[in-house]
Short mmCIF file of C-alpha atoms in Angstrom, two decimals:
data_model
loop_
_atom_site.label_atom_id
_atom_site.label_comp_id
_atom_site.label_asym_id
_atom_site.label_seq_id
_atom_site.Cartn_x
_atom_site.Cartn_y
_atom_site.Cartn_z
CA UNK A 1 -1.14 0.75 -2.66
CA UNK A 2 1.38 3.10 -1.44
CA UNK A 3 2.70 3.77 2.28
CA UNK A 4 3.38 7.16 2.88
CA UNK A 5 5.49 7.54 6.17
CA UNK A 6 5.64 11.33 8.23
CA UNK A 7 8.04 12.07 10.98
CA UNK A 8 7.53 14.49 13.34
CA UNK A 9 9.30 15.68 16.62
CA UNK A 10 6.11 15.79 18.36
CA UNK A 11 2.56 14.75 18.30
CA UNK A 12 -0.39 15.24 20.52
CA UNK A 13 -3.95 14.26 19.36
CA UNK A 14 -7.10 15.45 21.79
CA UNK A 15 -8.94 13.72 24.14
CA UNK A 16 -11.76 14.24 23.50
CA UNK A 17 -13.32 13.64 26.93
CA UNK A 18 -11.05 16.63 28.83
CA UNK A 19 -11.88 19.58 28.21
CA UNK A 20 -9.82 21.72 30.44
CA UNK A 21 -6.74 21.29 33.17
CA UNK A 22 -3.98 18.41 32.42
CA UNK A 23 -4.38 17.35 28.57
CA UNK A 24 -3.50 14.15 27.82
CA UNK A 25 -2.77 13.13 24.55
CA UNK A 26 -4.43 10.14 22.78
CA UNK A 27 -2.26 7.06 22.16
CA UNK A 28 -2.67 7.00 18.18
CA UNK A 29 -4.72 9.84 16.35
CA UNK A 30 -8.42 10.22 15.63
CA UNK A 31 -9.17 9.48 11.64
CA UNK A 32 -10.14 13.24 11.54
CA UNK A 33 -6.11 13.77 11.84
CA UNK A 34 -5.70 11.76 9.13
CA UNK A 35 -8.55 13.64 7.31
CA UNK A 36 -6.38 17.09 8.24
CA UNK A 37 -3.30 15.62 6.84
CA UNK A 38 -4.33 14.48 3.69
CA UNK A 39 -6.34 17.58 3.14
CA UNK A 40 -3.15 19.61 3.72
CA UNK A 41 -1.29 17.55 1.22
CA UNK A 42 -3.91 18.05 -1.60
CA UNK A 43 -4.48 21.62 -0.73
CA UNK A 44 -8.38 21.17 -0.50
CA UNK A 45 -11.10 19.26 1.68
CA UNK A 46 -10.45 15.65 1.58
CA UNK A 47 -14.02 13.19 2.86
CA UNK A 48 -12.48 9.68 4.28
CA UNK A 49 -15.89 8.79 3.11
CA UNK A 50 -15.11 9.75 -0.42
CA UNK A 51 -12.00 7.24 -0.60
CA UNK A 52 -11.87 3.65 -1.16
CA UNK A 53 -9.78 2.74 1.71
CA UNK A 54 -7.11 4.22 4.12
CA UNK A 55 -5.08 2.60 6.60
CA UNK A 56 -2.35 4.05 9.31
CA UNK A 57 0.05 2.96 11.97
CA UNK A 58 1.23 5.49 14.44
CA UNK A 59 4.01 4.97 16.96
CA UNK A 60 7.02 7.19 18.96
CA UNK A 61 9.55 6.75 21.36
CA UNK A 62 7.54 7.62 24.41
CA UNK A 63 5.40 10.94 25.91
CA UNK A 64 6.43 13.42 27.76
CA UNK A 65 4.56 16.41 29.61
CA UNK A 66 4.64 20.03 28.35
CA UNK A 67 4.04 23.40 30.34
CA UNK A 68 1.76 25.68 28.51
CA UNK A 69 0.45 29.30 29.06
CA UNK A 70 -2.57 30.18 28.58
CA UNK A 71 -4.87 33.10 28.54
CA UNK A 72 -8.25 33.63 29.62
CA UNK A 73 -10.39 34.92 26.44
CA UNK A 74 -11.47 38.85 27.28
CA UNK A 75 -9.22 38.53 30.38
CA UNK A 76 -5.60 39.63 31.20
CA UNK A 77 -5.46 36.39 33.81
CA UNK A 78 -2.81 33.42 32.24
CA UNK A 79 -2.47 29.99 33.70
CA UNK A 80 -0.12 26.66 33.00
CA UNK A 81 -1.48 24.08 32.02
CA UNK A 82 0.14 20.45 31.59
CA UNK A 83 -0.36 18.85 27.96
CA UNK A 84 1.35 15.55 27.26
CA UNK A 85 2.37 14.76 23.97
CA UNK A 86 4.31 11.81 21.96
CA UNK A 87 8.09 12.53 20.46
CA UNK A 88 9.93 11.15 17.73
CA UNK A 89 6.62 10.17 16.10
CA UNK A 90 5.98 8.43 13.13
CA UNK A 91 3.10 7.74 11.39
CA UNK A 92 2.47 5.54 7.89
CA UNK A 93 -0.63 6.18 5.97
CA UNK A 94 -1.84 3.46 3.45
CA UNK A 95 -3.12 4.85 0.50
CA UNK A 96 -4.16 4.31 -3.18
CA UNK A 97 -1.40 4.78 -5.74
CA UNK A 98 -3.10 8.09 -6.53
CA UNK A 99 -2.25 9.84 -3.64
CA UNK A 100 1.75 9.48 -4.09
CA UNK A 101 1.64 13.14 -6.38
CA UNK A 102 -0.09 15.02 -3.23
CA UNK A 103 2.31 14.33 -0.86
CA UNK A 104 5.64 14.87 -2.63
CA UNK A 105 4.47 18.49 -2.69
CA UNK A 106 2.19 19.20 -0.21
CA UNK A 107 0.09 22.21 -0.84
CA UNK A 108 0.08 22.98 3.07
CA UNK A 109 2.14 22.64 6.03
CA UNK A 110 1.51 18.80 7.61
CA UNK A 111 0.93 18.55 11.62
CA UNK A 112 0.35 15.46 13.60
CA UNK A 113 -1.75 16.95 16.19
CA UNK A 114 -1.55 20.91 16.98
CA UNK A 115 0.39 23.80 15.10
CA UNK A 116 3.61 23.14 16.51
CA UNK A 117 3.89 19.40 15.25
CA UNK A 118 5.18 19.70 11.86
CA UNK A 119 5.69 16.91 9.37
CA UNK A 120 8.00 15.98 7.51
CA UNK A 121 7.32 13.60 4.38
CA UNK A 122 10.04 11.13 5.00
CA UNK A 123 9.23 8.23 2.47
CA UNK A 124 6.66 7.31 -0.38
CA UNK A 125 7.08 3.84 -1.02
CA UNK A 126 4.72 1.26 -2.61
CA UNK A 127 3.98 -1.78 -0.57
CA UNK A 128 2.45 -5.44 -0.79
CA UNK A 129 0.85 -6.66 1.85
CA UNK A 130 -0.08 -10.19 2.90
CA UNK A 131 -3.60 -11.00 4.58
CA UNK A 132 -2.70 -13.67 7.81
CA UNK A 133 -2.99 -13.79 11.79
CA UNK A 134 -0.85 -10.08 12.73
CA UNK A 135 -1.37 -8.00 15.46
CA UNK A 136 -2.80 -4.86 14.94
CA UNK A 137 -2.00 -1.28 16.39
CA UNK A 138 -0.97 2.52 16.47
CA UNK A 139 -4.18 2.40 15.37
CA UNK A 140 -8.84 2.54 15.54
CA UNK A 141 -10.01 -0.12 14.75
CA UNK A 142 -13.99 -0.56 14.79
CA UNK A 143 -15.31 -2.34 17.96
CA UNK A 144 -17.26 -5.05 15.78
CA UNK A 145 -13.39 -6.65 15.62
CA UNK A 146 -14.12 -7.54 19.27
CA UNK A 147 -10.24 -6.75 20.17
CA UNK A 148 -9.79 -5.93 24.18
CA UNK A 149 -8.59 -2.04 24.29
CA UNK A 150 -9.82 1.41 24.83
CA UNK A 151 -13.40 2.35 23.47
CA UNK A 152 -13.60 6.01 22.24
CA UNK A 153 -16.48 7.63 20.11
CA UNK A 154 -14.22 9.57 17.62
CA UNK A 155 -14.66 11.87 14.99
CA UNK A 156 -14.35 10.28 11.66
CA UNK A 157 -14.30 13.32 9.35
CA UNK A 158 -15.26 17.12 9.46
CA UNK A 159 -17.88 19.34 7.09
CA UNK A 160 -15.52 21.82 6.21
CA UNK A 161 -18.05 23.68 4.39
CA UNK A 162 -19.34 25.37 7.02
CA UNK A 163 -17.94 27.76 9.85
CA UNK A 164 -16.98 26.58 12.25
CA UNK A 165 -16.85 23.42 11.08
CA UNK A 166 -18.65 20.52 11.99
CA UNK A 167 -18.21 16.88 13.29
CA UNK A 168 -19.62 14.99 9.81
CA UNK A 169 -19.18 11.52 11.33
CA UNK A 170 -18.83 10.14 14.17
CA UNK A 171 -18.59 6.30 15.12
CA UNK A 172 -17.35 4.40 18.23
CA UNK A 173 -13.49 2.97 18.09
CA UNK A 174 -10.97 0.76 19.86
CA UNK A 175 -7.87 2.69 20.57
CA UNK A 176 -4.91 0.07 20.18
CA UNK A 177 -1.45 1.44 20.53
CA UNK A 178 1.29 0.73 18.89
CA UNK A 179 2.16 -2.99 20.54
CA UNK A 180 6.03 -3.28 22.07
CA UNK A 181 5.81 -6.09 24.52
CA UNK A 182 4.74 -9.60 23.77
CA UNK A 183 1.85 -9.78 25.61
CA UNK A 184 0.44 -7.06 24.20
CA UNK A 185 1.09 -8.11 20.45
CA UNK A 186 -0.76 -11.50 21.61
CA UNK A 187 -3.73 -9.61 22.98
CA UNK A 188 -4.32 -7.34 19.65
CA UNK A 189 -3.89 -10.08 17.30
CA UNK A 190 -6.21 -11.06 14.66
CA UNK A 191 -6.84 -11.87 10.81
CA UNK A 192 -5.24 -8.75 9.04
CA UNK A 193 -3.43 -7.28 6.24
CA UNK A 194 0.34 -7.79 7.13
CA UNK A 195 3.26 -5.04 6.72
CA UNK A 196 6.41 -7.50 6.87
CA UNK A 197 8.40 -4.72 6.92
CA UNK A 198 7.00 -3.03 10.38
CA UNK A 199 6.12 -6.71 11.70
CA UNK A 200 2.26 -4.88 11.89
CA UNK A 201 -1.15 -5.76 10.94
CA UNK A 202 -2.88 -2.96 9.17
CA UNK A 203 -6.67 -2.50 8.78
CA UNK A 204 -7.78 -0.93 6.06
CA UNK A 205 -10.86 1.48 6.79
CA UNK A 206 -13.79 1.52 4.21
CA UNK A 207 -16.59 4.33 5.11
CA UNK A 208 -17.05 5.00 1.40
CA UNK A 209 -19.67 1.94 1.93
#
């Protein structure tokens, strides 16, 4: 498999439980990111459902809180709002070999999160990695794993053949961020597919059944 990894400046993935005033930002992103990126890439609709596997890890240097103005629709009235988002982000995507073409020219611009989060493709690198006891994050994992963390029902992947389009899948999730202290890397351990070189677990998500 390869590991593709993105860097961005900033990153902010919805919550999907706030709908308006402050707007925090999720700790990793939703698979239907993932499902946005690598449909940029290819240049066409991309199904998570359709592939054999996909894996990511997500991390960044910290959050901060951003000032936004924003207008009413059919109004002239604005308003700030607060929106927190991650920076210095970086996010590695485990894919089949296959999908090493797409992303050294990506037909569309790459975003982790909202227009203003561009990508940039920073490696493409193929990688081995070693099933054993890791701990996993920067990352869903399904709740069936039994791992202590947030539970979020997330969107999986979109139908992008309608308009708008529409939530195709949707299944419940552990959040786990990316683990720094000990503790935490204790807590979120379990049987996994190893990345030596990030000292990570990854999981490997398989909707295509």
């Amino acid at each position: 498999m390869i590991r593709v990894k993105l860097r961005a400046w900033t990153a902010s993935f919805r919550f999907p439980t706030f709908q308006s005033g402050y707007q925090p930002t999720l700790p990793v992103p939703p698979p239907s990111t993932i499902q946005g990126i690598l449909s940029a890439a290819k240049g066409e609709p991309v199904y998570l459902t359709e592939l054999p596997y996909v894996g990511y890890v997500f991390k960044s240097r910290g959050k901060g809180v951003d000032l936004e103005k924003i207008y009413a629709l059919g109004k002239v009235e604005t308003d700030i709002m607060k929106r927190e988002f991650h920076y210095s982000a970086e996010l590695y995507i485990y894919l089949p070999d296959e999908w090493k073409e797409p992303f050294k020219r990506p037909r569309y611009q790459l975003l982790l999160g909202r227009s203003s989060d561009l990508v940039v493709v920073e490696e493409i690198k193929r990688v081995e990695l070693e099933e054993k006891e890791a701990p996993l994050g920067g990352t869903v994992v399904p709740i069936e794993l039994g791992l202590p963390g947030m539970v979020h029902a997330l969107v999986v992947e979109y139908d992008y053949s309608t308009v708008p389009r529409r939530a195709k899948l949707v299944k419940p999730f552990i959040v786990l961020p990316f683990p720094r202290m000990r503790a935490e890397r204790m807590r979120q351990r379990t049987k996994a597919l190893h990345d030596p070189e990030l000292g990570i677990g990854v999981y490997l998500h398989r909707w295509s059944g």
